[in-house]
Amino acid sequence: MDTGNTAFVLLSAALVMLMTPGLAFFYGGMVRVKSVLNMLMMSFICLAVVTVLWVLYGFSMTFSTDAFGGLVGDLDWYGMRDIGVAELWDGYTIPVTVFAAFQLMFAIITPALISGAVADRTKFTAWALFVAFWVTLVYFPVAHWVWAADGWLFEKGVIDFAGGTAVHINAGIAALALVLVIGKRVGFKRDPMRPHNLPLVMIGAGLLWFGWFGFNAGSWLAADGVTGRALINTQIATAAAMLGWLFLEKIRDGHLTTLGAASGAVAGLVAITPACGALSPLGSIALGLVAGAVCAWAVGLKYRLGYDDSLDVVGVHLVGGVIGSLAPGLLATGHVQSDAKGLFYGGGFDQLGKQLIGVGAVLGYSFVVTYILGTVIHKTIGFRVSEDDEVAGIDRVEHAETGYDFAALGGSTRPTAGIGTATGAGAAAPADTKVDA
Amino acid sequence: MKLITAVIKPHRLDDVKNALQAFGVHGLTVTEASGYGRQRGHTEVYRGAEYQVDLVPKVRIEVLADDEDAEELLEVLVKAARTGKIGDGKAWIVPVDSVVRVRTGERGPEAL
């Protein structure tokens, strides 16, 4: 065991955990005021549901010995019961428990990413159920393909440093499938649906950016030079993508927007994720500029094609994920994480071909399974709240709360019998006091 | 008695309040409002999608006055609120049948 590596991965696990609340704020600020709590909760519930499933069977499905053709792990480690405190796998310098904790955070944020596409309109129980089934049927197997030593994409030599395919393409295409199943928000393209709190979006983007250093650099599972390159590439591509997005906005719309800066940064983080261990710093600038500008253009597609990807999960995560996942095929230098070279570095089409296989496999599998899963939930318990409830506001209907107290609303409290009153009486008598105003 | 109502730009409120105080007005009511007149709203852009925002923030001021003071008070108010640019707002006077001071029950001009 290497204590330096172990310490860094432990801290990285905590950093990646923080990304899910960060994502919740990023999305929460972008919805209308009547949906902010539901949006936050759609991410937070993933922290709860996925953690429990990860312990029960998720870690085993993802990283236990391959059960079938590199497609999924077996269930020998259900309950994570036979993992020793300091147990090490061959070739690993950190304990299995630490690796499991780090990887858990990836499994949590991936379904949370999908939630932005279906904002304002899903029944919360249906969403929670979807998360449970989706990680089981889609995320755990795909993560096994990409990151388990005997996963089929890993064995093929597909480069995915920190989750361009398993996390971002996976969530992005699932978002598209789910939107096609459940349909548009009431008033899509007609009512103004502008973000209700851009400062919240900026806080979320900042937390995501911060946590992403754990996401990317931590994925090397060590604290060394490659880790350092992954970390600085993450910073570089994110900065360049913000510039790319803003540049396109300035030309097209005439303004440099706050939302554009935040979105560009996230697009850059997404794009550099699979490539941060393969590129040079200059290559990272190129990737970031392209990803920022292309994603800024791609978020407009939903209006032209007519699908209501509410917060642009497809435009940012799917498009950014594909660009980033193909990047090693073009820009891998052969000097960082491995000696595989991209097309522009004299490696020919070999690595690009492998990357295309990885991208295509995840696109196809995730879309089909998500579409079926979404349809089953939609046809049985129903995925959407009623139209009246959606218009009234999902926070009040699904959670019996509102995000902001804009003005004292009047009314009175009705303590539940037995709570808060010694006598257990229903309504407490109004306080008999006079105040001179 | 008359009720003077004005819908003006929010940043003119302090000047209007000071001018009315100097004129001798003892109290007024201010409400945050939104609306538009000839200037219409403005355009905002979010991820390339343009939104026409029709209603812009305004404040609505209400002041009660004696019949003989009303026109002069209106002039003072309008002068203080004016910037000369489009969107300065509107002000108007309507007659009031009766006024009661809630604390004492006084009626009519004594209640002002």
Coordinates of C-alpha atoms in Angstrom, one line a residue:
Chain A
M1 CA 0.0 0.0 0.0
D2 CA 1.2 3.5 -0.8
T3 CA -0.1 6.0 1.8
G4 CA 0.5 9.0 -0.4
N5 CA -1.7 7.6 -3.2
T6 CA -4.2 6.4 -0.7
A7 CA -4.5 9.8 1.0
F8 CA -5.0 11.5 -2.4
V9 CA -7.7 9.1 -3.5
L10 CA -9.5 9.5 -0.2
L11 CA -9.5 13.2 -0.6
S12 CA -10.6 12.9 -4.2
A13 CA -13.5 10.8 -3.2
A14 CA -14.7 13.7 -1.0
L15 CA -14.1 16.1 -3.8
V16 CA -16.2 14.1 -6.2
M17 CA -19.0 13.7 -3.6
L18 CA -19.2 17.5 -3.5
M19 CA -19.9 17.6 -7.2
T20 CA -23.4 16.2 -6.8
P21 CA -24.6 19.0 -4.5
G22 CA -22.7 21.3 -6.9
L23 CA -24.7 19.9 -9.8
A24 CA -27.9 20.3 -7.8
F25 CA -27.2 24.1 -7.4
F26 CA -26.1 24.4 -11.0
Y27 CA -29.4 22.9 -12.2
G28 CA -31.5 24.4 -9.4
G29 CA -30.6 27.9 -10.3
M30 CA -31.6 27.3 -13.9
V31 CA -35.2 26.2 -13.3
R32 CA -38.1 28.4 -12.5
V33 CA -38.8 29.4 -9.0
K34 CA -41.5 26.9 -8.5
S35 CA -39.3 23.9 -9.2
V36 CA -36.0 24.7 -7.4
L37 CA -36.5 22.3 -4.5
N38 CA -37.5 19.4 -6.8
M39 CA -34.4 20.0 -8.9
L40 CA -32.1 20.0 -5.9
M41 CA -33.8 16.8 -4.6
M42 CA -33.4 14.9 -7.9
S43 CA -29.7 15.1 -7.4
F44 CA -29.6 14.6 -3.6
I45 CA -31.8 11.5 -3.8
C46 CA -29.0 9.9 -5.9
L47 CA -26.6 10.3 -3.0
A48 CA -29.0 8.1 -0.9
V49 CA -30.3 5.5 -3.4
V50 CA -27.0 4.8 -5.3
T51 CA -24.9 4.5 -2.1
V52 CA -27.1 1.8 -0.7
L53 CA -27.3 -0.1 -4.0
W54 CA -23.5 0.3 -4.5
V55 CA -22.9 -1.6 -1.2
L56 CA -25.6 -4.2 -1.8
Y57 CA -24.5 -5.2 -5.3
G58 CA -23.3 -2.2 -7.4
F59 CA -19.6 -2.4 -6.5
S60 CA -19.6 -6.2 -7.2
M61 CA -21.4 -5.8 -10.6
T62 CA -18.9 -3.2 -11.6
F63 CA -15.6 -4.4 -10.4
S64 CA -15.9 -8.1 -9.3
T65 CA -14.5 -10.8 -11.6
D66 CA -16.2 -10.7 -15.0
A67 CA -19.3 -12.9 -15.2
F68 CA -19.9 -12.8 -19.0
G69 CA -17.9 -11.6 -21.9
G70 CA -16.5 -8.5 -20.3
L71 CA -20.0 -7.1 -20.0
V72 CA -20.7 -7.3 -16.2
G73 CA -19.1 -8.4 -13.0
D74 CA -20.4 -11.3 -10.9
L75 CA -22.1 -10.9 -7.5
D76 CA -19.4 -12.5 -5.4
W77 CA -18.9 -9.3 -3.4
Y78 CA -22.5 -8.5 -2.7
G79 CA -22.8 -6.4 0.5
M80 CA -19.0 -5.7 0.2
R81 CA -18.7 -8.2 2.9
D82 CA -15.5 -10.1 2.1
I83 CA -13.3 -7.0 1.5
G84 CA -10.5 -6.9 4.0
V85 CA -9.7 -3.6 5.7
A86 CA -6.3 -3.2 4.0
E87 CA -6.9 -5.6 1.1
L88 CA -5.1 -4.7 -2.1
W89 CA -5.7 -5.9 -5.7
D90 CA -2.8 -6.9 -7.8
G91 CA -1.2 -3.9 -9.3
Y92 CA -3.1 -1.4 -7.1
T93 CA -1.4 0.7 -4.4
I94 CA -4.6 1.8 -2.6
P95 CA -6.9 -0.4 -0.5
V96 CA -10.0 -1.8 -2.2
T97 CA -12.3 0.1 0.2
V98 CA -10.7 3.4 -0.8
F99 CA -11.2 2.5 -4.5
A100 CA -14.8 1.5 -3.8
A101 CA -15.5 4.8 -2.0
F102 CA -14.0 6.8 -4.9
Q103 CA -15.9 4.9 -7.6
L104 CA -19.2 5.2 -5.6
M105 CA -19.1 9.0 -6.1
F106 CA -19.0 8.5 -9.9
A107 CA -22.0 6.1 -9.7
I108 CA -23.9 8.8 -7.8
I109 CA -23.4 11.8 -10.1
T110 CA -24.0 10.0 -13.3
P111 CA -27.8 9.5 -12.9
A112 CA -28.0 12.9 -11.2
L113 CA -26.7 14.4 -14.5
I114 CA -29.8 13.1 -16.3
S115 CA -32.2 15.0 -14.0
G116 CA -31.6 18.3 -15.7
A117 CA -33.2 17.1 -18.9
V118 CA -36.5 16.2 -17.3
A119 CA -36.8 19.1 -14.9
D120 CA -40.1 20.5 -13.6
R121 CA -42.3 17.5 -14.5
T122 CA -41.4 14.1 -13.1
K123 CA -43.1 12.4 -10.2
F124 CA -40.4 12.2 -7.6
T125 CA -41.1 8.5 -6.7
A126 CA -40.9 7.6 -10.4
W127 CA -37.5 9.4 -10.6
A128 CA -36.1 7.7 -7.5
L129 CA -37.2 4.3 -9.0
F130 CA -35.7 5.2 -12.3
V131 CA -32.4 6.0 -10.7
A132 CA -32.3 2.7 -8.9
F133 CA -33.0 0.7 -12.1
W134 CA -30.9 2.8 -14.3
V135 CA -27.7 2.4 -12.3
T136 CA -28.4 -1.3 -12.1
L137 CA -29.1 -1.9 -15.7
V138 CA -27.0 0.8 -17.4
Y139 CA -24.3 2.4 -15.2
F140 CA -22.9 -0.6 -13.4
P141 CA -22.5 -2.7 -16.6
V142 CA -21.1 0.2 -18.6
A143 CA -18.6 1.2 -15.9
H144 CA -17.5 -2.4 -15.9
W145 CA -16.9 -2.3 -19.6
V146 CA -14.8 0.8 -19.3
W147 CA -12.9 0.5 -16.0
A148 CA -12.8 -3.1 -14.8
A149 CA -9.6 -4.8 -15.8
D150 CA -11.6 -7.5 -17.6
G151 CA -14.2 -5.1 -19.1
W152 CA -14.4 -5.4 -22.9
L153 CA -13.8 -1.8 -23.7
F154 CA -10.9 -1.6 -21.3
E155 CA -9.4 -4.7 -22.9
K156 CA -9.8 -3.2 -26.3
G157 CA -7.6 -0.2 -25.3
V158 CA -10.3 2.5 -25.3
I159 CA -8.9 5.5 -23.5
D160 CA -11.4 6.9 -20.9
F161 CA -9.4 8.5 -18.1
A162 CA -12.2 9.6 -15.9
G163 CA -15.6 8.9 -17.5
G164 CA -16.2 10.5 -20.9
T165 CA -18.1 7.4 -22.0
A166 CA -19.2 5.8 -18.8
V167 CA -20.4 9.0 -17.2
H168 CA -21.1 11.8 -19.7
I169 CA -22.0 10.1 -22.9
N170 CA -23.9 7.6 -20.8
A171 CA -25.9 10.2 -19.0
G172 CA -26.3 12.5 -22.0
I173 CA -27.8 9.9 -24.3
A174 CA -30.0 8.5 -21.4
A175 CA -31.3 12.1 -21.0
L176 CA -32.2 12.2 -24.6
A177 CA -34.0 8.8 -24.4
L178 CA -35.9 9.8 -21.3
V179 CA -37.0 13.1 -22.7
L180 CA -38.3 11.4 -25.8
V181 CA -40.3 9.0 -23.5
I182 CA -41.9 11.6 -21.2
G183 CA -42.3 14.5 -23.5
K184 CA -42.1 18.3 -23.2
R185 CA -42.8 20.6 -20.3
V186 CA -46.2 22.4 -20.5
G187 CA -45.5 25.6 -22.4
F188 CA -42.2 24.6 -24.0
K189 CA -41.2 27.1 -26.7
R190 CA -44.2 29.3 -25.6
D191 CA -43.7 30.4 -22.0
P192 CA -40.6 32.1 -20.8
M193 CA -38.6 29.6 -18.8
R194 CA -35.6 31.6 -17.9
P195 CA -33.3 30.7 -14.9
H196 CA -34.7 32.0 -11.6
N197 CA -31.3 32.3 -9.8
L198 CA -28.1 32.7 -11.8
P199 CA -25.9 33.3 -8.7
L200 CA -26.9 29.8 -7.6
V201 CA -25.9 28.5 -11.1
M202 CA -22.5 30.1 -10.6
I203 CA -22.0 28.6 -7.1
G204 CA -22.9 25.2 -8.6
A205 CA -20.5 25.7 -11.5
G206 CA -17.7 26.7 -9.1
L207 CA -18.3 23.6 -6.9
L208 CA -18.3 21.3 -10.0
W209 CA -15.1 22.8 -11.2
F210 CA -13.4 22.4 -7.8
G211 CA -14.7 18.8 -7.4
W212 CA -13.7 17.9 -10.9
F213 CA -10.0 17.9 -9.9
G214 CA -10.8 14.9 -7.7
F215 CA -12.9 13.4 -10.5
N216 CA -10.1 13.6 -13.1
A217 CA -6.8 13.7 -11.3
G218 CA -8.1 11.2 -8.7
S219 CA -8.9 8.7 -11.4
W220 CA -5.2 7.9 -11.9
L221 CA -5.4 6.4 -8.3
A222 CA -2.0 7.8 -7.5
A223 CA -0.3 11.0 -6.6
D224 CA 2.4 11.4 -9.3
G225 CA 3.3 13.2 -12.5
V226 CA 0.4 11.8 -14.6
T227 CA -2.0 13.0 -11.8
G228 CA -0.5 16.4 -12.1
R229 CA -0.9 16.4 -15.9
A230 CA -4.5 15.3 -15.5
L231 CA -5.1 18.1 -13.0
I232 CA -3.6 20.9 -15.0
N233 CA -5.2 19.7 -18.3
T234 CA -8.5 19.9 -16.5
Q235 CA -7.9 23.5 -15.6
I236 CA -6.6 24.4 -19.0
A237 CA -9.5 22.9 -21.0
T238 CA -12.1 24.3 -18.7
A239 CA -10.7 27.8 -19.1
A240 CA -10.4 27.5 -22.9
A241 CA -14.0 26.1 -23.1
M242 CA -15.3 29.1 -21.2
L243 CA -13.6 31.4 -23.7
G244 CA -14.9 29.2 -26.6
W245 CA -18.5 29.4 -25.4
L246 CA -18.4 33.2 -24.7
F247 CA -16.7 33.8 -28.0
L248 CA -19.5 32.1 -29.9
E249 CA -22.2 33.9 -27.8
K250 CA -20.7 37.3 -28.4
I251 CA -20.7 36.7 -32.1
R252 CA -24.2 35.1 -32.3
D253 CA -26.1 36.9 -29.5
G254 CA -24.0 40.0 -28.9
H255 CA -23.6 39.5 -25.2
L256 CA -21.2 37.7 -22.8
T257 CA -23.6 36.0 -20.4
T258 CA -23.1 34.6 -16.9
L259 CA -24.9 31.4 -17.9
G260 CA -22.7 31.1 -20.9
A261 CA -19.5 31.3 -18.8
A262 CA -20.8 28.7 -16.4
S263 CA -22.0 26.4 -19.2
G264 CA -18.8 26.8 -21.1
A265 CA -16.8 25.8 -18.0
V266 CA -18.9 22.7 -17.5
A267 CA -18.6 21.8 -21.2
G268 CA -14.8 22.0 -20.9
L269 CA -14.8 19.9 -17.8
V270 CA -16.9 17.3 -19.6
A271 CA -14.7 17.2 -22.7
I272 CA -11.4 16.9 -20.9
T273 CA -12.6 14.1 -18.6
P274 CA -11.7 11.2 -20.9
A275 CA -8.7 12.9 -22.3
C276 CA -7.0 14.6 -19.4
G277 CA -4.3 11.9 -19.1
A278 CA -3.5 11.7 -22.8
L279 CA -3.2 15.3 -24.0
S280 CA -0.5 18.0 -23.9
P281 CA -1.4 21.4 -22.3
L282 CA -1.7 22.9 -25.8
G283 CA -3.9 20.0 -26.9
S284 CA -6.1 20.8 -23.9
I285 CA -6.5 24.4 -25.0
A286 CA -7.5 23.2 -28.5
L287 CA -10.0 20.7 -27.1
G288 CA -11.5 23.2 -24.7
L289 CA -12.0 25.9 -27.4
V290 CA -13.7 23.4 -29.7
A291 CA -15.9 21.9 -27.0
G292 CA -17.0 25.3 -25.6
A293 CA -18.0 26.6 -29.0
V294 CA -19.6 23.4 -30.3
C295 CA -21.7 22.9 -27.1
A296 CA -22.8 26.6 -27.2
W297 CA -24.1 25.8 -30.6
A298 CA -25.5 22.4 -29.7
V299 CA -27.8 23.7 -26.9
G300 CA -29.9 25.4 -29.6
L301 CA -30.7 22.1 -31.3
K302 CA -33.6 21.3 -29.0
Y303 CA -35.6 24.2 -30.3
R304 CA -35.0 23.2 -33.9
L305 CA -35.6 19.5 -33.4
G306 CA -38.4 19.9 -30.9
Y307 CA -37.2 17.8 -27.9
D308 CA -37.4 19.5 -24.5
D309 CA -34.0 18.7 -22.9
S310 CA -34.8 21.3 -20.3
L311 CA -31.3 22.2 -19.0
D312 CA -29.3 21.0 -22.0
V313 CA -27.9 17.7 -20.7
V314 CA -27.7 16.5 -24.3
G315 CA -26.1 19.7 -25.6
V316 CA -23.5 19.8 -22.9
H317 CA -22.8 16.3 -21.6
L318 CA -23.6 14.2 -24.7
V319 CA -22.0 16.5 -27.2
G320 CA -19.1 17.5 -24.8
G321 CA -18.6 13.8 -23.9
V322 CA -18.4 12.7 -27.5
I323 CA -15.9 15.4 -28.4
G324 CA -13.8 14.6 -25.4
S325 CA -14.0 10.8 -26.0
L326 CA -12.8 11.2 -29.5
A327 CA -10.0 13.6 -28.5
P328 CA -7.5 11.0 -27.5
G329 CA -7.9 9.4 -30.9
L330 CA -6.7 12.7 -32.4
L331 CA -4.6 14.4 -29.8
A332 CA -3.1 11.7 -27.5
T333 CA 0.7 12.5 -27.3
G334 CA 1.8 9.0 -26.3
H335 CA 3.9 10.4 -23.5
V336 CA 1.5 10.6 -20.5
Q337 CA -0.8 7.8 -19.4
S338 CA 0.2 5.4 -22.1
D339 CA 2.2 5.3 -25.4
A340 CA -1.0 5.3 -27.5
K341 CA -0.8 8.1 -30.1
G342 CA -3.6 10.0 -31.8
L343 CA -3.9 10.8 -35.5
F344 CA -2.3 14.2 -35.2
Y345 CA 0.7 12.7 -33.4
G346 CA 1.5 10.1 -36.0
G347 CA -0.5 7.3 -34.5
G348 CA -2.7 6.8 -37.5
F349 CA -6.4 5.9 -37.1
D350 CA -5.8 3.1 -34.7
Q351 CA -6.7 4.9 -31.5
L352 CA -9.4 6.9 -33.1
G353 CA -11.1 3.7 -34.2
K354 CA -10.9 2.3 -30.7
Q355 CA -12.4 5.5 -29.3
L356 CA -15.3 5.3 -31.9
I357 CA -16.1 1.8 -30.7
G358 CA -16.3 3.0 -27.1
V359 CA -18.5 5.9 -28.0
G360 CA -20.8 3.9 -30.2
A361 CA -21.2 1.0 -27.8
V362 CA -22.2 3.3 -24.9
L363 CA -24.5 5.4 -27.1
G364 CA -26.3 2.4 -28.4
Y365 CA -26.6 0.4 -25.2
S366 CA -27.6 3.3 -22.9
F367 CA -30.1 4.8 -25.3
V368 CA -32.0 1.5 -25.9
V369 CA -32.0 0.3 -22.3
T370 CA -33.0 3.8 -21.0
Y371 CA -35.8 4.1 -23.5
I372 CA -37.2 0.7 -22.5
L373 CA -36.8 1.4 -18.8
G374 CA -38.4 4.9 -19.1
T375 CA -41.3 3.5 -21.1
V376 CA -42.0 0.8 -18.6
I377 CA -42.1 3.3 -15.7
H378 CA -44.2 5.7 -17.8
K379 CA -46.8 3.1 -18.7
T380 CA -47.1 1.6 -15.3
I381 CA -46.8 4.1 -12.4
G382 CA -46.5 7.1 -14.7
F383 CA -43.4 9.3 -15.0
R384 CA -45.1 12.7 -15.0
V385 CA -47.1 14.8 -12.6
S386 CA -50.5 16.0 -13.9
E387 CA -50.6 19.0 -16.1
D388 CA -52.4 21.1 -13.4
D389 CA -49.7 20.1 -10.8
E390 CA -46.9 21.0 -13.3
V391 CA -48.4 24.4 -13.9
A392 CA -49.0 25.0 -10.2
G393 CA -45.4 24.1 -9.4
I394 CA -43.8 20.7 -8.6
D395 CA -42.2 21.9 -5.3
R396 CA -45.5 22.4 -3.7
V397 CA -47.1 19.3 -5.2
E398 CA -44.4 16.8 -4.8
H399 CA -42.6 18.1 -1.7
A400 CA -45.1 20.3 0.1
E401 CA -42.5 23.1 0.4
T402 CA -41.5 26.2 -1.4
G403 CA -38.0 27.4 -2.0
Y404 CA -38.2 31.0 -1.0
D405 CA -40.3 33.0 1.4
F406 CA -40.9 36.1 -0.7
A407 CA -43.5 37.5 1.7
A408 CA -45.2 36.4 4.8
L409 CA -48.0 34.2 3.5
G410 CA -50.3 34.5 6.4
G411 CA -52.1 31.4 7.6
S412 CA -51.4 29.4 10.8
T413 CA -49.7 26.2 11.9
R414 CA -51.5 23.1 12.8
P415 CA -49.3 21.0 15.1
T416 CA -49.8 17.4 14.6
A417 CA -51.4 15.8 17.7
G418 CA -48.7 14.8 20.1
I419 CA -46.0 16.9 18.5
G420 CA -44.9 20.2 20.1
T421 CA -47.6 20.5 22.6
A422 CA -47.6 19.0 26.1
T423 CA -51.3 18.5 26.1
G424 CA -51.4 17.1 22.6
A425 CA -54.2 19.6 21.7
G426 CA -54.6 20.3 18.0
A427 CA -54.5 24.0 17.6
A428 CA -52.7 26.0 20.3
A429 CA -54.6 29.1 21.5
P430 CA -53.3 32.3 19.9
A431 CA -50.9 34.2 22.2
D432 CA -52.8 36.7 24.2
T433 CA -50.4 39.7 23.9
K434 CA -50.8 43.2 22.7
V435 CA -48.1 45.2 20.9
D436 CA -48.2 48.9 20.5
A437 CA -47.3 49.7 16.9
Chain B
M1 CA -60.0 65.4 -1.1
K2 CA -57.9 63.8 -3.9
L3 CA -55.8 60.7 -4.3
I4 CA -52.6 61.2 -6.3
T5 CA -51.1 58.1 -7.8
A6 CA -47.8 57.9 -9.6
V7 CA -46.1 55.0 -11.3
I8 CA -42.4 55.9 -11.7
K9 CA -38.9 54.6 -12.2
P10 CA -37.7 52.9 -8.9
H11 CA -34.5 54.9 -8.7
R12 CA -36.4 58.2 -8.7
L13 CA -38.2 57.2 -5.4
D14 CA -35.8 58.9 -3.0
D15 CA -35.9 62.3 -4.9
V16 CA -39.7 62.2 -5.1
K17 CA -40.0 61.3 -1.4
N18 CA -37.7 64.2 -0.4
A19 CA -39.6 66.7 -2.7
L20 CA -42.9 65.6 -1.2
Q21 CA -41.6 66.0 2.3
A22 CA -40.3 69.4 1.5
F23 CA -43.7 70.3 0.2
G24 CA -45.3 69.2 3.5
V25 CA -46.6 65.8 2.8
H26 CA -46.8 63.8 6.0
G27 CA -47.2 60.3 4.7
L28 CA -47.3 58.2 1.5
T29 CA -47.6 54.6 0.5
V30 CA -45.1 52.9 -1.9
T31 CA -45.7 49.6 -3.6
E32 CA -43.2 47.7 -5.8
A33 CA -44.9 47.2 -9.1
S34 CA -44.2 46.1 -12.6
G35 CA -45.5 47.3 -15.9
Y36 CA -44.7 48.9 -19.2
G37 CA -45.7 51.9 -21.3
R38 CA -44.2 53.2 -24.5
Q39 CA -40.7 51.9 -23.8
R40 CA -42.1 48.3 -23.6
G41 CA -39.8 45.7 -22.0
H42 CA -36.4 44.5 -22.8
T43 CA -34.7 41.4 -24.2
E44 CA -32.7 38.8 -22.3
V45 CA -30.6 35.9 -23.7
Y46 CA -30.1 32.5 -22.0
R47 CA -28.0 30.0 -23.8
G48 CA -28.9 31.6 -27.1
A49 CA -32.6 31.6 -26.4
E50 CA -34.1 35.2 -26.4
Y51 CA -36.8 36.2 -24.0
Q52 CA -38.8 39.3 -24.4
V53 CA -39.4 40.6 -20.9
D54 CA -42.6 42.7 -21.1
L55 CA -42.8 44.0 -17.6
V56 CA -40.1 46.2 -16.0
P57 CA -39.8 47.1 -12.4
K58 CA -41.7 50.3 -11.3
V59 CA -42.8 51.8 -8.0
R60 CA -46.3 53.0 -7.4
I61 CA -46.7 56.0 -5.0
E62 CA -50.0 56.9 -3.5
V63 CA -50.6 60.2 -1.6
L64 CA -53.8 61.8 -0.3
A65 CA -54.1 65.6 -0.5
D66 CA -56.5 68.4 0.1
D67 CA -58.4 69.6 -3.0
E68 CA -56.5 72.9 -3.1
D69 CA -53.0 71.2 -2.7
A70 CA -53.5 68.4 -5.2
E71 CA -52.5 70.1 -8.5
E72 CA -49.4 71.7 -7.0
L73 CA -48.4 68.4 -5.3
L74 CA -48.7 66.6 -8.6
E75 CA -46.4 69.2 -10.2
V76 CA -43.8 68.7 -7.4
L77 CA -44.0 64.9 -7.7
V78 CA -43.7 64.9 -11.5
K79 CA -40.8 67.3 -11.5
A80 CA -38.9 65.1 -9.0
A81 CA -39.6 61.9 -10.9
R82 CA -38.7 63.2 -14.4
T83 CA -35.5 62.0 -16.1
G84 CA -36.7 63.1 -19.6
K85 CA -36.1 59.6 -20.9
I86 CA -38.7 57.1 -22.1
G87 CA -40.2 55.0 -19.3
D88 CA -40.5 57.8 -16.7
G89 CA -44.1 56.7 -15.9
K90 CA -47.5 58.3 -15.3
A91 CA -49.2 60.2 -12.5
W92 CA -52.9 61.0 -12.0
I93 CA -55.4 62.5 -9.6
V94 CA -58.8 61.0 -8.7
P95 CA -61.4 62.4 -6.3
V96 CA -61.8 60.7 -2.8
D97 CA -65.2 60.5 -1.1
S98 CA -64.0 60.0 2.4
V99 CA -61.0 59.2 4.5
V100 CA -60.7 57.8 8.1
R101 CA -57.7 57.8 10.3
V102 CA -57.9 54.2 11.7
R103 CA -56.4 55.0 15.1
T104 CA -58.7 57.9 16.1
G105 CA -61.7 57.6 13.8
E106 CA -61.2 61.2 12.6
R107 CA -62.8 61.8 9.2
G108 CA -62.3 64.1 6.3
P109 CA -59.4 66.6 6.0
E110 CA -58.4 66.1 9.6
A111 CA -57.6 62.5 8.8
L112 CA -54.9 63.5 6.2

